[in-house]
Every structure is written in C-alpha cells, then in structure tokens.
C-alpha cells in the first residue's frame, strides 16, 4: 500500500513525473492506479499481477504499460515498459506527502475545533 513516485526519462531532454498509488481492499485484494501529473492524467486503473514484501509487477493495459520492480534501500527499482519503450525506473515512497497530511491535521485540528464551537453557539 502507499504512493510511490519517480521520474520517467523519455529522452535526455524530456522527463515525466509518474506516480503509482497502491491500495489494499477490505478483502485483501491489491489494486493500483497511475498518475502522470505532467500530462494531467490521474487515477488510471491498473492491475497488480504480483506483489510481495519486496517486489511488484503491475500493468496498465489502457496505455500498454508494465512495471516490474524490487524493493531495495527503501525504494522500488525496476523496469518500466510502455509500447516499444523500455527504461529503468526508480520509485520513492511518498513520505513527504504523508508528512504534509499529518502536519495539516496538526495545524488545522485546533482551528476546526474552534469553528465547531462557534457554530454550536450560533446554531443552538
């Protein structure tokens, strides 16, 4: 589970950010969506063909994409293939995004509590 992001090097001059969002459903079935923020594409459904504690294989049939990677030194290192293009890709866990969510919760919780009290005063 979690969000993993990396930079896909198409040519020496062209790079695209890529994000894999892994989730596990209540029945323990893994799923994945793909985001390509630089292209404005989000939530493209994919399939998890294989996942273990240290490796993963996913496909996104809609765009002819396959990624096979192995966890090493806290990142997923593997091969990204789309159509006839194949290149190495390193994915990093999105710990920064999780840290920002935690920070926002800490910052806004007191504000939300105050607004809730004010609203209760006016509503009651």
Short mmCIF file of C-alpha atoms in Angstrom, two decimals:
data_model
loop_
_atom_site.label_atom_id
_atom_site.label_comp_id
_atom_site.label_asym_id
_atom_site.label_seq_id
_atom_site.Cartn_x
_atom_site.Cartn_y
_atom_site.Cartn_z
CA UNK A 1 0.00 0.00 0.00
CA UNK A 2 1.02 3.58 -0.44
CA UNK A 3 2.08 6.08 -3.02
CA UNK A 4 5.34 5.69 -4.93
CA UNK A 5 6.68 8.35 -7.29
CA UNK A 6 9.53 8.71 -9.72
CA UNK A 7 10.74 10.46 -12.84
CA UNK A 8 10.47 8.72 -16.16
CA UNK A 9 13.27 9.76 -18.55
CA UNK A 10 11.79 9.64 -22.04
CA UNK A 11 14.80 11.31 -23.71
CA UNK A 12 17.74 13.20 -22.19
CA UNK A 13 15.63 16.38 -22.53
CA UNK A 14 12.17 15.01 -21.64
CA UNK A 15 11.19 13.78 -18.19
CA UNK A 16 7.75 12.93 -16.80
CA UNK A 17 6.72 12.52 -13.20
CA UNK A 18 4.94 9.25 -12.59
CA UNK A 19 3.03 8.08 -9.52
CA UNK A 20 1.77 4.62 -8.61
CA UNK A 21 -0.96 4.53 -5.94
CA UNK A 22 -1.24 1.11 -4.30
CA UNK A 23 -4.20 0.17 -2.11
CA UNK A 24 -5.46 -2.96 -0.44
CA UNK A 25 -9.21 -3.54 -0.29
CA UNK A 26 -11.07 -4.91 2.72
CA UNK A 27 -10.88 -8.40 1.20
CA UNK A 28 -7.05 -8.00 0.99
CA UNK A 29 -7.01 -7.65 -2.81
CA UNK A 30 -4.33 -5.21 -4.01
CA UNK A 31 -5.09 -2.53 -6.59
CA UNK A 32 -3.13 0.20 -8.31
CA UNK A 33 -3.79 3.45 -10.14
CA UNK A 34 -1.33 5.51 -12.12
CA UNK A 35 -0.93 9.29 -12.18
CA UNK A 36 1.08 11.28 -14.71
CA UNK A 37 0.84 14.81 -13.24
CA UNK A 38 2.88 16.43 -16.02
CA UNK A 39 0.30 15.18 -18.52
CA UNK A 40 -2.70 15.97 -16.30
CA UNK A 41 -3.62 12.27 -16.08
CA UNK A 42 -4.80 10.89 -12.73
CA UNK A 43 -6.33 7.67 -11.47
CA UNK A 44 -5.65 5.46 -14.49
CA UNK A 45 -6.67 1.97 -13.35
CA UNK A 46 -4.10 -0.79 -13.48
CA UNK A 47 -3.73 -4.38 -12.35
CA UNK A 48 -1.43 -5.80 -9.72
CA UNK A 49 -0.15 -9.04 -11.25
CA UNK A 50 2.17 -9.85 -8.37
CA UNK A 51 3.08 -8.20 -5.09
CA UNK A 52 5.18 -9.36 -2.15
CA UNK A 53 7.14 -7.74 0.65
CA UNK A 54 10.00 -6.90 -1.72
CA UNK A 55 8.72 -6.93 -5.31
CA UNK A 56 5.85 -5.92 -7.55
CA UNK A 57 4.60 -6.37 -11.10
CA UNK A 58 1.81 -4.16 -12.44
CA UNK A 59 0.22 -3.49 -15.81
CA UNK A 60 -1.89 -0.62 -17.04
CA UNK A 61 -3.44 -2.16 -20.13
CA UNK A 62 -5.20 1.04 -21.20
CA UNK A 63 -1.84 2.60 -22.07
CA UNK A 64 0.23 -0.56 -22.66
CA UNK A 65 2.38 -0.09 -19.56
CA UNK A 66 4.20 -2.65 -17.42
CA UNK A 67 6.35 -2.04 -14.35
CA UNK A 68 8.34 -4.73 -12.57
CA UNK A 69 10.34 -3.67 -9.55
CA UNK A 70 12.12 -4.88 -6.46
CA UNK A 71 12.41 -3.01 -3.18
CA UNK A 72 15.98 -2.02 -2.44
CA UNK A 73 17.30 0.57 0.02
CA UNK A 74 13.79 1.90 0.66
CA UNK A 75 12.90 2.42 -2.99
CA UNK A 76 11.43 0.33 -5.83
CA UNK A 77 13.99 -0.21 -8.57
CA UNK A 78 12.80 -1.77 -11.78
CA UNK A 79 11.92 -1.77 -15.44
CA UNK A 80 9.20 0.42 -16.96
CA UNK A 81 7.91 -0.67 -20.35
CA UNK A 82 5.34 1.13 -22.49
CA UNK A 83 4.86 0.07 -26.06
CA UNK A 84 8.30 -0.25 -27.62
CA UNK A 85 10.00 1.93 -24.99
CA UNK A 86 11.70 0.27 -22.03
CA UNK A 87 13.72 2.07 -19.38
CA UNK A 88 14.89 1.76 -15.78
CA UNK A 89 12.73 3.50 -13.20
CA UNK A 90 13.28 4.23 -9.52
CA UNK A 91 10.22 4.88 -7.39
CA UNK A 92 10.37 6.53 -3.99
CA UNK A 93 7.78 6.26 -1.22
CA UNK A 94 5.74 9.41 -0.84
CA UNK A 95 6.68 10.01 2.80
CA UNK A 96 6.74 13.77 2.25
CA UNK A 97 3.06 13.77 1.22
CA UNK A 98 2.19 11.73 4.31
CA UNK A 99 4.19 14.14 6.50
CA UNK A 100 2.29 17.09 4.99
CA UNK A 101 -1.05 15.42 5.68
CA UNK A 102 -0.02 14.84 9.30
CA UNK A 103 1.20 18.44 9.59
CA UNK A 104 -2.05 19.79 8.12
CA UNK A 105 -4.05 17.71 10.58
CA UNK A 106 -1.99 19.06 13.47
CA UNK A 107 -2.27 22.65 12.25
CA UNK A 108 -5.96 22.65 11.36
CA UNK A 109 -7.39 20.49 14.17
CA UNK A 110 -7.40 23.35 16.72
CA UNK A 111 -8.90 25.69 14.11
CA UNK A 112 -11.65 23.20 13.27
CA UNK A 113 -12.40 22.71 16.97
CA UNK A 114 -12.80 26.48 17.47
CA UNK A 115 -15.03 26.86 14.40
CA UNK A 116 -17.16 23.93 15.62
CA UNK A 117 -17.65 25.61 18.99
CA UNK A 118 -18.60 28.90 17.36
CA UNK A 119 -21.09 27.18 15.07
CA UNK A 120 -22.66 25.36 18.01
CA UNK A 121 -23.19 28.69 19.75
CA UNK A 122 -24.98 30.16 16.74
CA UNK A 123 -26.95 27.04 15.87
CA UNK A 124 -28.18 26.40 19.41
#
